Coordinates of C-alpha atoms in Angstrom, one line a residue:
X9 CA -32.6 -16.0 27.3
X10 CA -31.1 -15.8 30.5
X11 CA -27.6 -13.4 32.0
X12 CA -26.2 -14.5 34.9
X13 CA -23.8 -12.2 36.3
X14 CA -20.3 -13.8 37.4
X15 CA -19.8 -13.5 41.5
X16 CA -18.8 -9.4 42.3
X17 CA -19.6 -8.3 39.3
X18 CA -23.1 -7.2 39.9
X19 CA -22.2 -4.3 42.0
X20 CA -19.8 -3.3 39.3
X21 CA -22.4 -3.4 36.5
X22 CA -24.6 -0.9 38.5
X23 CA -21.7 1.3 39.5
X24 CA -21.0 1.4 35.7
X25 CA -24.4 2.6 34.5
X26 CA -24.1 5.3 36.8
X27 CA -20.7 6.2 35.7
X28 CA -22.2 6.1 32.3
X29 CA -25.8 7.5 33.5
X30 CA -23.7 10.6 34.4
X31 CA -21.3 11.5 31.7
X32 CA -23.3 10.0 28.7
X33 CA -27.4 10.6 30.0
X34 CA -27.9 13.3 32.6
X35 CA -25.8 15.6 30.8
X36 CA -27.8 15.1 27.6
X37 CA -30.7 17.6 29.5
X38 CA -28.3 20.3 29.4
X39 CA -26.9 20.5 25.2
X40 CA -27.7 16.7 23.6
X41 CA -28.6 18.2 20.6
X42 CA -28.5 16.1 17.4
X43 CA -29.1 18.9 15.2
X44 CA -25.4 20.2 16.4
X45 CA -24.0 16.8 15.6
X46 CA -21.1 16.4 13.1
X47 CA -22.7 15.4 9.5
X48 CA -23.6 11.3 9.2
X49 CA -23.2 10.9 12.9
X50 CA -26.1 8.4 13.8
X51 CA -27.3 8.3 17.4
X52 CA -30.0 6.2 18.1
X53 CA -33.6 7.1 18.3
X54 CA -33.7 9.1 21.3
X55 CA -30.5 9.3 22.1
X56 CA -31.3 13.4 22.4
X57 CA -32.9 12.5 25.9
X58 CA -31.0 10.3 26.9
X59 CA -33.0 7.0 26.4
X60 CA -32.2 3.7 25.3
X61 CA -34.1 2.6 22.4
X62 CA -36.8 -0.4 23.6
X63 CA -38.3 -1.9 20.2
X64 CA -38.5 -5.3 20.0
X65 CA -37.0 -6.0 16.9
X66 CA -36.1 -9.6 17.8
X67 CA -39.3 -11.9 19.2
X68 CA -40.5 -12.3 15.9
X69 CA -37.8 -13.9 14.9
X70 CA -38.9 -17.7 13.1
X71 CA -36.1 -20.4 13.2
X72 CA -34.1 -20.9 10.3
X73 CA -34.2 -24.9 9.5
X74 CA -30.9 -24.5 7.5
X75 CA -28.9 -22.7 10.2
X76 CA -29.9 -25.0 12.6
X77 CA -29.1 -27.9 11.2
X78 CA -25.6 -26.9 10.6
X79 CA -24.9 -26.9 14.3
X80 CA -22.7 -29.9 16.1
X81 CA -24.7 -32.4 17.5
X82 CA -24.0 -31.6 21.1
X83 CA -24.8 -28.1 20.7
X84 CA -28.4 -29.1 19.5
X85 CA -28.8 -31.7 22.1
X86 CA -27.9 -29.1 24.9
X87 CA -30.4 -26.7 23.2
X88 CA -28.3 -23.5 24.4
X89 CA -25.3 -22.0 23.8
X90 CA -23.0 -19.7 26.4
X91 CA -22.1 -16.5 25.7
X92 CA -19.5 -13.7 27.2
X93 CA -20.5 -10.2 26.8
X94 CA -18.8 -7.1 27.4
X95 CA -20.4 -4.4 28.3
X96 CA -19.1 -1.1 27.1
X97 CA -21.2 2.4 26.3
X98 CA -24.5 2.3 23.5
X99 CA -25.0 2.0 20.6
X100 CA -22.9 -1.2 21.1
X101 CA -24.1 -2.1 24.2
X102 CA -25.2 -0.5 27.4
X103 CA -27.2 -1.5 31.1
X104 CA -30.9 -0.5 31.5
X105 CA -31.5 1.6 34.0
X106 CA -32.0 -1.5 36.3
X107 CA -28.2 -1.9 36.2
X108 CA -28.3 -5.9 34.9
X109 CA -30.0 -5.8 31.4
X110 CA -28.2 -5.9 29.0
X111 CA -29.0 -4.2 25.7
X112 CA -27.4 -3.3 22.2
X113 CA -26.7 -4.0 19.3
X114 CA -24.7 -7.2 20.2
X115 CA -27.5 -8.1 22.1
X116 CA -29.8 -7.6 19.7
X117 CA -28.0 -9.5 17.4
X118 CA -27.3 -12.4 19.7
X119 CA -30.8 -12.7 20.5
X120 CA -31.9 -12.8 17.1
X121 CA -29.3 -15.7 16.1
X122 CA -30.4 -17.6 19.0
X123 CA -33.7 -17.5 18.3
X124 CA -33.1 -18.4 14.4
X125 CA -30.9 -21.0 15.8
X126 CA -33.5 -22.3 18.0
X127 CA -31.0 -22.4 20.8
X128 CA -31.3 -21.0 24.7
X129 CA -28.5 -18.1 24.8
X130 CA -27.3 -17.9 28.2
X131 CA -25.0 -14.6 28.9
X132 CA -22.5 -14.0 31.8
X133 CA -21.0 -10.4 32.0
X134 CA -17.3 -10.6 31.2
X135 CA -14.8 -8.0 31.4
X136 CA -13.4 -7.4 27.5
X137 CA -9.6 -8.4 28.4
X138 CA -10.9 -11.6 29.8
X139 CA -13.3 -13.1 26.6
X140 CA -11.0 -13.9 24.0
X141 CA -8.2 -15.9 26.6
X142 CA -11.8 -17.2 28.3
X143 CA -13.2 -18.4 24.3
X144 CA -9.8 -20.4 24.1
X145 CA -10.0 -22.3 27.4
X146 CA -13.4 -23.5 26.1
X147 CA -14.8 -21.6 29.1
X148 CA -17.6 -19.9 26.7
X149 CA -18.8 -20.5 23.3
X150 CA -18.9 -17.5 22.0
X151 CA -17.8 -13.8 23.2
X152 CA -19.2 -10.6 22.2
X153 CA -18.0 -7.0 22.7
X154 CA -17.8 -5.1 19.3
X155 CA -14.8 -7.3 18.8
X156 CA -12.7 -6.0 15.7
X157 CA -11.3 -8.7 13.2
X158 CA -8.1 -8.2 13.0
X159 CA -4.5 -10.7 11.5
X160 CA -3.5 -11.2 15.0
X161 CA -6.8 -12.3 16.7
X162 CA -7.1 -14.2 13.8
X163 CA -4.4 -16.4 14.7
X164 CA -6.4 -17.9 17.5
X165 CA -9.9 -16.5 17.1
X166 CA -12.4 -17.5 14.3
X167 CA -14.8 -14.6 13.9
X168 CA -18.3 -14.5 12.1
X169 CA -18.9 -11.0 11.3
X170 CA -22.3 -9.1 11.7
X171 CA -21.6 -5.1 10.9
X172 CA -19.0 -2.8 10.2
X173 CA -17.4 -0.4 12.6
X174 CA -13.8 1.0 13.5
X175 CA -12.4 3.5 15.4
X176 CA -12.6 6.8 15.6
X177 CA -11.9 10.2 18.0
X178 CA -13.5 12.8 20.0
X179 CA -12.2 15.8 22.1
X180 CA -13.5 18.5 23.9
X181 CA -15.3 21.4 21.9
X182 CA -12.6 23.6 22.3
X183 CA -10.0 21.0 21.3
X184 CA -8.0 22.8 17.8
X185 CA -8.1 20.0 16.4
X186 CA -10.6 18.9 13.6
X187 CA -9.6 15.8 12.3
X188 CA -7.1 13.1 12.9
X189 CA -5.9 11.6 9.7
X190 CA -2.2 10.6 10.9
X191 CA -1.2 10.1 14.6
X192 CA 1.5 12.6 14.2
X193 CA -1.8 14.9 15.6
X194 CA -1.5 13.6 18.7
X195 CA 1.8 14.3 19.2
X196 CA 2.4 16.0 22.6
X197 CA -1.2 14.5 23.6
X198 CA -3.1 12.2 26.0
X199 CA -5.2 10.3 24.7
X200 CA -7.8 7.6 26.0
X201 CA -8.6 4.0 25.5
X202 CA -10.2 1.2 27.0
X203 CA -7.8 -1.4 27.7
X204 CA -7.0 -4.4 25.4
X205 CA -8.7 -2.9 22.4
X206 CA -7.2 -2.4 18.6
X207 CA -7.5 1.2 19.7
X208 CA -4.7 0.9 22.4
X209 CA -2.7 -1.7 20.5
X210 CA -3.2 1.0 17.4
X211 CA -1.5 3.4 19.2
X212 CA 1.0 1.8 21.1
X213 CA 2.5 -0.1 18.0
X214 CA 2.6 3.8 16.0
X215 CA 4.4 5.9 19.4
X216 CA 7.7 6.1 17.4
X217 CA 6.1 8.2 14.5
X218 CA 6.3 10.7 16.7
X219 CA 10.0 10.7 17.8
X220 CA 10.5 10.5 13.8
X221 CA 9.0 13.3 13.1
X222 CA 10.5 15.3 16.1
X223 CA 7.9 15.7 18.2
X224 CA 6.6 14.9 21.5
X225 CA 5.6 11.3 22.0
X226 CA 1.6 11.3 23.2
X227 CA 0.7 9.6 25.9
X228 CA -1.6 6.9 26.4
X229 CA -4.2 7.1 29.1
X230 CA -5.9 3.1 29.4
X231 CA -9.1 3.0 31.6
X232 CA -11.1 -0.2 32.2
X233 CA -14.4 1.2 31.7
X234 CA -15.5 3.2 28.7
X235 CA -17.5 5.6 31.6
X236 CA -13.7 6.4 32.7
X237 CA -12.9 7.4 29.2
X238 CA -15.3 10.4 29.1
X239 CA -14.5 11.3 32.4
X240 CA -10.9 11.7 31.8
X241 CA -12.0 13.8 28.8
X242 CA -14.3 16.1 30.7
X243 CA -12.2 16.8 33.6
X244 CA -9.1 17.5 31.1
X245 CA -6.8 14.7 32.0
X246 CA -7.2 13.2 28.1
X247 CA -7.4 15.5 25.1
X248 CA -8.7 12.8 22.9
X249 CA -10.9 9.8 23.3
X250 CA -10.2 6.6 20.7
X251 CA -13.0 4.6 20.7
X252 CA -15.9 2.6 17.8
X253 CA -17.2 4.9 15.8
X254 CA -20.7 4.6 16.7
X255 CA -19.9 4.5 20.5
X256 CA -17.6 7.9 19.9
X257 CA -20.8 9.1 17.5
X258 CA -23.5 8.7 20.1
X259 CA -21.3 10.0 22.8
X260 CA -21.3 13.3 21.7
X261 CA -24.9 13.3 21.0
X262 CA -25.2 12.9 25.0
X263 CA -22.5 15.4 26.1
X264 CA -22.4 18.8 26.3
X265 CA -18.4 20.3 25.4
X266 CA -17.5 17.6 23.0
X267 CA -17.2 17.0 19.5
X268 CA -16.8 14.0 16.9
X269 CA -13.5 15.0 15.0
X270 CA -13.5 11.7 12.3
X271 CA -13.6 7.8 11.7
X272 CA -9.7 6.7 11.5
X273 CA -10.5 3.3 10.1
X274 CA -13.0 0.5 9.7
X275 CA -13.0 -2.9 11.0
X276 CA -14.9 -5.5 10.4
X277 CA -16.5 -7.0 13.6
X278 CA -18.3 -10.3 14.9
X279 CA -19.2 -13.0 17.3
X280 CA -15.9 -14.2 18.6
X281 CA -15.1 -18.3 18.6
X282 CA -12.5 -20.6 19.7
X283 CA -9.9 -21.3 16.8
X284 CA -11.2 -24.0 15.0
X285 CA -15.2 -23.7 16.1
X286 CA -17.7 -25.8 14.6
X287 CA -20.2 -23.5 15.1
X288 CA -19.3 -20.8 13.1
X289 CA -20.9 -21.8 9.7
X290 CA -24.4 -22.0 11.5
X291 CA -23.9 -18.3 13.3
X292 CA -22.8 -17.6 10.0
X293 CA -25.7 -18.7 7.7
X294 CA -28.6 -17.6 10.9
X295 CA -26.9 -14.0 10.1
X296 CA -27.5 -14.1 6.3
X297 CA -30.8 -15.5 7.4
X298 CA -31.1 -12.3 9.3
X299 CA -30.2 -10.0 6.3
X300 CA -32.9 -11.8 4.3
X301 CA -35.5 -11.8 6.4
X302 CA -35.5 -8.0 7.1
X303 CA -34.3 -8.7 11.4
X304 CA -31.1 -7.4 10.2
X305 CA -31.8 -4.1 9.3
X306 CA -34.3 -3.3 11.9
X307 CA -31.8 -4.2 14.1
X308 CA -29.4 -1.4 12.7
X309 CA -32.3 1.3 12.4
X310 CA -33.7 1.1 16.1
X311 CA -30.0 1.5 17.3
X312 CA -29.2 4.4 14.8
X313 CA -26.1 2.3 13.0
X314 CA -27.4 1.6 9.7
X315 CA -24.0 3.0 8.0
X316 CA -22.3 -0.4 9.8
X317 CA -24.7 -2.4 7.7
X318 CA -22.6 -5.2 6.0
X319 CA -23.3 -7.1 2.1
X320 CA -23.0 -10.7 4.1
X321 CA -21.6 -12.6 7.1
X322 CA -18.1 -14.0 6.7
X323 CA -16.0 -16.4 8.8
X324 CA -13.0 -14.8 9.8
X325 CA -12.0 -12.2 7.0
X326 CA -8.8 -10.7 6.5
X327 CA -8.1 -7.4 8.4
X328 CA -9.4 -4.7 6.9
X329 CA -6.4 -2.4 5.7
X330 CA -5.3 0.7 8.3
X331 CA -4.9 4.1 6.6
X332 CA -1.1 4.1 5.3
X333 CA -0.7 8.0 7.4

Protein backbone atom coordinates (compact mmCIF):
# COMPACT_ATOMS: atom_id res chain seq x y z
CA UNK A 1 0.00 0.00 0.00
CA UNK A 2 1.28 3.24 -0.40
CA UNK A 3 -0.21 7.24 0.97
CA UNK A 4 0.94 9.92 -0.70
CA UNK A 5 0.11 13.04 0.88
CA UNK A 6 -1.40 15.89 -1.51
CA UNK A 7 1.16 19.15 -1.79
CA UNK A 8 0.85 21.28 1.97
CA UNK A 9 -0.86 18.91 3.51
CA UNK A 10 1.92 17.17 5.24
CA UNK A 11 2.59 19.87 7.60
CA UNK A 12 -1.08 19.90 8.38
CA UNK A 13 -1.29 16.17 9.10
CA UNK A 14 1.48 16.59 11.82
CA UNK A 15 0.02 19.76 13.25
CA UNK A 16 -3.17 17.66 13.55
CA UNK A 17 -1.75 14.82 15.64
CA UNK A 18 -0.49 17.11 17.92
CA UNK A 19 -3.70 18.96 18.17
CA UNK A 20 -5.08 15.53 18.83
CA UNK A 21 -1.86 14.25 20.80
CA UNK A 22 -2.90 16.97 23.26
CA UNK A 23 -6.47 17.00 23.89
CA UNK A 24 -7.15 13.19 23.18
CA UNK A 25 -3.47 11.36 24.54
CA UNK A 26 -1.49 13.45 26.97
CA UNK A 27 -4.36 14.21 28.96
CA UNK A 28 -5.22 10.55 29.23
CA UNK A 29 -2.01 10.29 32.05
CA UNK A 30 -3.94 12.54 34.15
CA UNK A 31 -7.97 10.70 34.50
CA UNK A 32 -8.28 8.12 31.18
CA UNK A 33 -9.94 5.88 33.17
CA UNK A 34 -12.19 3.24 31.41
CA UNK A 35 -13.50 1.92 34.54
CA UNK A 36 -15.31 5.64 34.84
CA UNK A 37 -16.66 5.27 31.33
CA UNK A 38 -20.39 5.43 30.67
CA UNK A 39 -21.79 1.67 30.36
CA UNK A 40 -21.11 -0.13 26.63
CA UNK A 41 -18.75 2.65 25.72
CA UNK A 42 -15.86 0.74 23.79
CA UNK A 43 -12.47 2.27 23.65
CA UNK A 44 -9.90 0.45 22.08
CA UNK A 45 -7.31 -1.70 23.69
CA UNK A 46 -5.22 0.74 25.25
CA UNK A 47 -6.98 3.56 24.78
CA UNK A 48 -6.40 4.11 28.81
CA UNK A 49 -2.76 5.23 27.88
CA UNK A 50 -3.18 6.68 25.31
CA UNK A 51 -1.91 4.23 22.54
CA UNK A 52 -3.12 3.32 19.29
CA UNK A 53 -3.79 -0.26 18.92
CA UNK A 54 -0.83 -1.94 16.43
CA UNK A 55 -2.18 -5.68 15.69
CA UNK A 56 -1.96 -6.70 12.38
CA UNK A 57 -5.18 -7.95 11.77
CA UNK A 58 -4.94 -7.52 8.02
CA UNK A 59 -1.49 -9.27 6.30
CA UNK A 60 -3.02 -12.42 6.51
CA UNK A 61 -5.48 -11.68 4.44
CA UNK A 62 -5.70 -14.52 1.19
CA UNK A 63 -7.46 -13.06 -2.02
CA UNK A 64 -10.84 -13.82 -2.60
CA UNK A 65 -11.10 -15.35 -6.40
CA UNK A 66 -14.86 -14.37 -6.42
CA UNK A 67 -14.42 -10.70 -5.45
CA UNK A 68 -11.84 -10.26 -7.69
CA UNK A 69 -13.26 -11.29 -10.51
CA UNK A 70 -16.17 -9.11 -10.26
CA UNK A 71 -13.92 -6.06 -10.76
CA UNK A 72 -14.00 -4.02 -14.32
CA UNK A 73 -11.41 -5.01 -16.52
CA UNK A 74 -9.36 -1.81 -16.30
CA UNK A 75 -9.37 -1.90 -12.61
CA UNK A 76 -7.67 -5.38 -12.71
CA UNK A 77 -5.34 -4.48 -15.46
CA UNK A 78 -4.13 -1.39 -13.44
CA UNK A 79 -3.78 -3.70 -10.36
CA UNK A 80 -4.63 -0.74 -7.87
CA UNK A 81 -7.17 1.32 -6.97
CA UNK A 82 -7.07 5.18 -5.50
CA UNK A 83 -8.44 6.03 -2.52
CA UNK A 84 -9.28 9.43 -0.50
CA UNK A 85 -9.13 9.29 3.23
CA UNK A 86 -10.05 11.63 5.82
CA UNK A 87 -8.46 11.73 8.65
CA UNK A 88 -10.48 12.49 11.72
CA UNK A 89 -9.88 11.31 15.63
CA UNK A 90 -9.53 7.09 16.50
CA UNK A 91 -11.29 4.73 16.68
CA UNK A 92 -12.20 5.72 13.04
CA UNK A 93 -9.03 6.89 12.07
CA UNK A 94 -6.09 8.63 13.53
CA UNK A 95 -1.98 9.57 12.60
CA UNK A 96 0.82 7.52 14.28
CA UNK A 97 2.84 9.27 16.21
CA UNK A 98 5.07 9.87 13.03
CA UNK A 99 2.44 12.28 11.81
CA UNK A 100 1.76 10.45 8.12
CA UNK A 101 0.43 6.85 8.99
CA UNK A 102 -2.52 6.46 8.71
CA UNK A 103 -4.47 3.99 10.92
CA UNK A 104 -8.13 2.96 11.84
CA UNK A 105 -10.61 1.27 11.28
CA UNK A 106 -11.18 2.50 7.71
CA UNK A 107 -7.84 1.73 7.19
CA UNK A 108 -7.95 -1.45 8.39
CA UNK A 109 -10.80 -2.18 6.48
CA UNK A 110 -9.35 -0.74 3.24
CA UNK A 111 -6.37 -2.69 3.61
CA UNK A 112 -8.03 -5.78 4.13
CA UNK A 113 -10.37 -5.38 0.88
CA UNK A 114 -7.42 -4.52 -1.15
CA UNK A 115 -5.66 -7.30 -0.23
CA UNK A 116 -8.81 -9.71 -0.80
CA UNK A 117 -9.14 -7.90 -3.93
CA UNK A 118 -5.69 -8.42 -4.93
CA UNK A 119 -5.41 -4.78 -5.80
CA UNK A 120 -2.42 -2.02 -4.79
CA UNK A 121 -4.49 0.61 -2.64
CA UNK A 122 -2.93 3.85 -2.99
CA UNK A 123 -4.18 6.63 -0.38
CA UNK A 124 -3.89 10.47 -0.64
CA UNK A 125 -5.01 12.49 2.49
CA UNK A 126 -8.16 14.44 1.68
CA UNK A 127 -9.87 16.90 3.66
CA UNK A 128 -13.67 15.33 4.36
CA UNK A 129 -15.59 18.34 2.49
CA UNK A 130 -13.47 17.72 -0.48
CA UNK A 131 -14.05 13.46 -1.10
CA UNK A 132 -17.46 13.08 -2.07
CA UNK A 133 -17.36 16.42 -4.84
CA UNK A 134 -13.59 14.73 -5.60
CA UNK A 135 -15.42 10.82 -6.07
CA UNK A 136 -17.75 12.61 -8.66
CA UNK A 137 -15.07 14.28 -10.78
CA UNK A 138 -13.60 10.75 -11.14
CA UNK A 139 -10.64 12.21 -9.33
CA UNK A 140 -10.54 9.05 -6.80
CA UNK A 141 -12.14 5.72 -6.80
CA UNK A 142 -13.21 5.46 -3.70
CA UNK A 143 -13.34 7.90 -0.45
CA UNK A 144 -13.34 6.97 3.04
CA UNK A 145 -14.05 8.96 6.20
CA UNK A 146 -16.73 7.14 8.40
CA UNK A 147 -19.06 8.41 5.66
CA UNK A 148 -22.80 8.01 6.83
CA UNK A 149 -25.39 6.65 4.25
CA UNK A 150 -27.80 8.92 4.09
CA UNK A 151 -31.18 9.78 1.05
CA UNK A 152 -29.32 12.78 -0.05
CA UNK A 153 -25.73 11.39 -0.61
CA UNK A 154 -27.52 8.77 -2.03
CA UNK A 155 -28.52 10.81 -4.84
CA UNK A 156 -25.08 10.98 -6.20
CA UNK A 157 -22.98 8.59 -4.11
CA UNK A 158 -23.25 4.67 -4.23
CA UNK A 159 -22.08 3.41 -0.85
CA UNK A 160 -20.90 -0.21 0.14
CA UNK A 161 -21.35 -0.42 3.76
CA UNK A 162 -18.84 -2.00 6.28
CA UNK A 163 -20.20 -1.17 10.10
CA UNK A 164 -22.57 0.65 11.91
CA UNK A 165 -22.20 3.93 13.64
CA UNK A 166 -24.03 7.36 14.15
CA UNK A 167 -23.86 10.12 16.08
CA UNK A 168 -23.79 10.91 19.25
CA UNK A 169 -22.82 13.79 22.14
CA UNK A 170 -20.41 14.68 24.80
CA UNK A 171 -20.00 17.67 27.23
CA UNK A 172 -18.01 18.66 29.98
CA UNK A 173 -18.38 16.58 33.33
CA UNK A 174 -20.15 19.27 34.93
CA UNK A 175 -22.44 19.80 31.98
CA UNK A 176 -26.48 19.24 33.59
CA UNK A 177 -27.16 17.54 31.06
CA UNK A 178 -27.44 13.63 30.89
CA UNK A 179 -28.84 12.76 27.81
CA UNK A 180 -29.95 14.34 24.51
CA UNK A 181 -32.94 12.61 23.18
CA UNK A 182 -34.57 15.76 21.36
CA UNK A 183 -32.65 18.87 20.20
CA UNK A 184 -34.94 20.99 22.12
CA UNK A 185 -31.81 20.25 24.94
CA UNK A 186 -29.69 22.32 23.26
CA UNK A 187 -31.67 25.08 23.17
CA UNK A 188 -29.71 28.18 24.37
CA UNK A 189 -26.39 26.01 23.57
CA UNK A 190 -23.27 25.85 21.45
CA UNK A 191 -22.64 23.07 20.14
CA UNK A 192 -19.69 21.55 17.95
CA UNK A 193 -19.22 19.81 14.66
CA UNK A 194 -16.85 19.16 12.14
CA UNK A 195 -17.83 20.68 9.03
CA UNK A 196 -19.83 19.02 6.13
CA UNK A 197 -20.94 16.04 8.30
CA UNK A 198 -24.77 14.68 8.87
CA UNK A 199 -23.99 15.97 12.36
CA UNK A 200 -23.92 19.76 11.17
CA UNK A 201 -26.58 19.25 8.42
CA UNK A 202 -28.66 17.37 11.47
CA UNK A 203 -28.66 20.28 13.28
CA UNK A 204 -28.86 22.96 11.02
CA UNK A 205 -31.98 21.47 9.19
CA UNK A 206 -33.77 21.03 13.19
CA UNK A 207 -32.79 25.08 14.44
CA UNK A 208 -36.45 26.03 14.18
CA UNK A 209 -37.58 23.47 16.91
CA UNK A 210 -36.32 25.68 19.06
CA UNK A 211 -38.10 28.93 18.15
CA UNK A 212 -41.32 26.53 18.23
CA UNK A 213 -40.96 25.58 21.35
CA UNK A 214 -40.00 29.14 22.68
CA UNK A 215 -36.72 28.87 23.37
CA UNK A 216 -33.34 30.12 22.49
CA UNK A 217 -32.06 28.85 19.15
CA UNK A 218 -28.48 26.96 19.87
CA UNK A 219 -25.75 27.77 18.11
CA UNK A 220 -23.64 26.03 15.92
CA UNK A 221 -19.94 26.08 16.35
CA UNK A 222 -18.27 24.16 12.81
CA UNK A 223 -14.46 23.41 13.14
CA UNK A 224 -12.44 21.73 10.33
CA UNK A 225 -10.56 19.41 12.43
CA UNK A 226 -12.11 17.15 15.00
CA UNK A 227 -8.79 18.28 17.44
CA UNK A 228 -10.68 21.80 17.29
CA UNK A 229 -13.87 20.18 18.42
CA UNK A 230 -12.46 19.06 21.88
CA UNK A 231 -10.72 22.13 22.18
CA UNK A 232 -13.60 24.31 21.98
CA UNK A 233 -15.20 21.93 24.54
CA UNK A 234 -12.37 22.19 27.04
CA UNK A 235 -11.78 25.78 26.94
CA UNK A 236 -15.80 26.34 27.26
CA UNK A 237 -16.48 27.95 23.94
CA UNK A 238 -19.00 24.68 23.05
CA UNK A 239 -21.10 22.99 25.65
CA UNK A 240 -21.68 19.95 23.52
CA UNK A 241 -19.57 18.06 21.00
CA UNK A 242 -21.81 16.04 18.06
CA UNK A 243 -19.73 13.69 16.68
CA UNK A 244 -19.64 9.22 15.67
CA UNK A 245 -20.37 7.41 18.40
CA UNK A 246 -17.21 5.57 18.68
CA UNK A 247 -15.11 8.74 18.02
CA UNK A 248 -17.29 10.61 20.92
CA UNK A 249 -16.90 7.11 23.04
CA UNK A 250 -13.13 6.91 22.91
CA UNK A 251 -12.79 10.54 23.40
CA UNK A 252 -13.87 10.53 26.76
CA UNK A 253 -11.88 7.57 27.58
CA UNK A 254 -8.78 10.03 26.85
CA UNK A 255 -9.98 13.22 28.52
CA UNK A 256 -10.17 14.17 31.81
CA UNK A 257 -13.65 16.63 32.59
CA UNK A 258 -15.81 15.08 29.99
CA UNK A 259 -18.47 12.73 29.72
CA UNK A 260 -20.48 10.52 27.02
CA UNK A 261 -24.20 11.74 27.49
CA UNK A 262 -25.88 9.08 24.63
CA UNK A 263 -25.99 7.79 20.85
CA UNK A 264 -28.71 10.11 18.99
CA UNK A 265 -28.95 7.81 16.01
CA UNK A 266 -27.40 5.18 13.83
CA UNK A 267 -26.16 5.29 10.40
CA UNK A 268 -25.17 3.00 8.40
CA UNK A 269 -21.63 3.79 6.88
CA UNK A 270 -19.17 2.66 3.89
CA UNK A 271 -16.68 3.13 1.24
CA UNK A 272 -17.91 5.96 -0.78
CA UNK A 273 -18.21 5.57 -4.94
CA UNK A 274 -19.10 7.61 -7.81
CA UNK A 275 -22.84 7.30 -8.71
CA UNK A 276 -23.12 4.61 -10.85
CA UNK A 277 -19.60 2.58 -9.91
CA UNK A 278 -18.76 -0.66 -11.26
CA UNK A 279 -16.90 -1.50 -8.51
CA UNK A 280 -19.09 -1.61 -5.86
CA UNK A 281 -20.41 -5.28 -6.11
CA UNK A 282 -16.59 -6.52 -5.76
CA UNK A 283 -15.92 -4.13 -2.52
CA UNK A 284 -19.13 -5.43 -1.72
CA UNK A 285 -18.68 -9.28 -1.87
CA UNK A 286 -14.48 -8.87 -0.62
CA UNK A 287 -16.41 -7.41 2.69
CA UNK A 288 -18.78 -10.46 3.12
CA UNK A 289 -15.66 -12.30 2.31
CA UNK A 290 -14.21 -10.51 5.25
CA UNK A 291 -17.19 -11.44 7.62
CA UNK A 292 -16.68 -15.07 6.61
CA UNK A 293 -13.27 -15.43 6.93
CA UNK A 294 -13.07 -14.06 10.54
CA UNK A 295 -10.82 -10.45 9.19
CA UNK A 296 -13.93 -8.79 9.92
CA UNK A 297 -14.32 -9.19 13.37
CA UNK A 298 -10.79 -8.97 14.37
CA UNK A 299 -10.86 -5.81 12.77
CA UNK A 300 -13.74 -4.57 15.14
CA UNK A 301 -12.12 -6.18 18.38
CA UNK A 302 -8.48 -4.58 18.06
CA UNK A 303 -10.20 -1.12 17.53
CA UNK A 304 -12.75 -1.71 20.51
CA UNK A 305 -16.00 -1.20 18.01
CA UNK A 306 -17.50 -4.56 17.94
CA UNK A 307 -21.20 -3.04 18.78
CA UNK A 308 -20.81 -1.41 14.93
CA UNK A 309 -20.52 -4.90 13.72
CA UNK A 310 -23.02 -5.26 10.78
CA UNK A 311 -25.18 -8.82 9.50
CA UNK A 312 -23.71 -8.12 5.72
CA UNK A 313 -22.41 -5.54 3.26
CA UNK A 314 -24.97 -3.64 1.19
CA UNK A 315 -24.79 -1.32 -1.86
CA UNK A 316 -26.27 1.80 -1.03
CA UNK A 317 -29.13 1.12 1.59
CA UNK A 318 -31.81 3.33 2.45
CA UNK A 319 -31.14 5.98 5.36
CA UNK A 320 -31.48 4.58 8.38
CA UNK A 321 -34.60 6.39 10.10
CA UNK A 322 -33.67 9.62 12.58
CA UNK A 323 -35.38 9.46 16.06
CA UNK A 324 -39.00 11.19 15.44
CA UNK A 325 -38.01 13.86 18.87
Amino acid sequence: MTTRTRPGTARTALVFALITGAALTLTACAGGDPATAPAGASGAPGAAKGALPTEDVVSAVKKNEAAANLLPADVRQRGSFTIASSVATPPSSAYLPDGKTVVGVDADFAAAVAKALGLELKREVVGFEAILPALGSGKYDVGTGNFGVTEERRKAIDFVTYINDGQGFASRADSPLKAVTDLTQLCGLKVAVNAGTTFERTLEQNKGRCAEAGKQPYEVNVYSETGAIWMSLQQGRSDVVMNTINGVRYAVTQQKNVKFLNEYRRLDVGFAFKKGTPLAPAFQAAVNGLKADGTYDRILRKWGVTGSGIATSQISPPELPAPKK
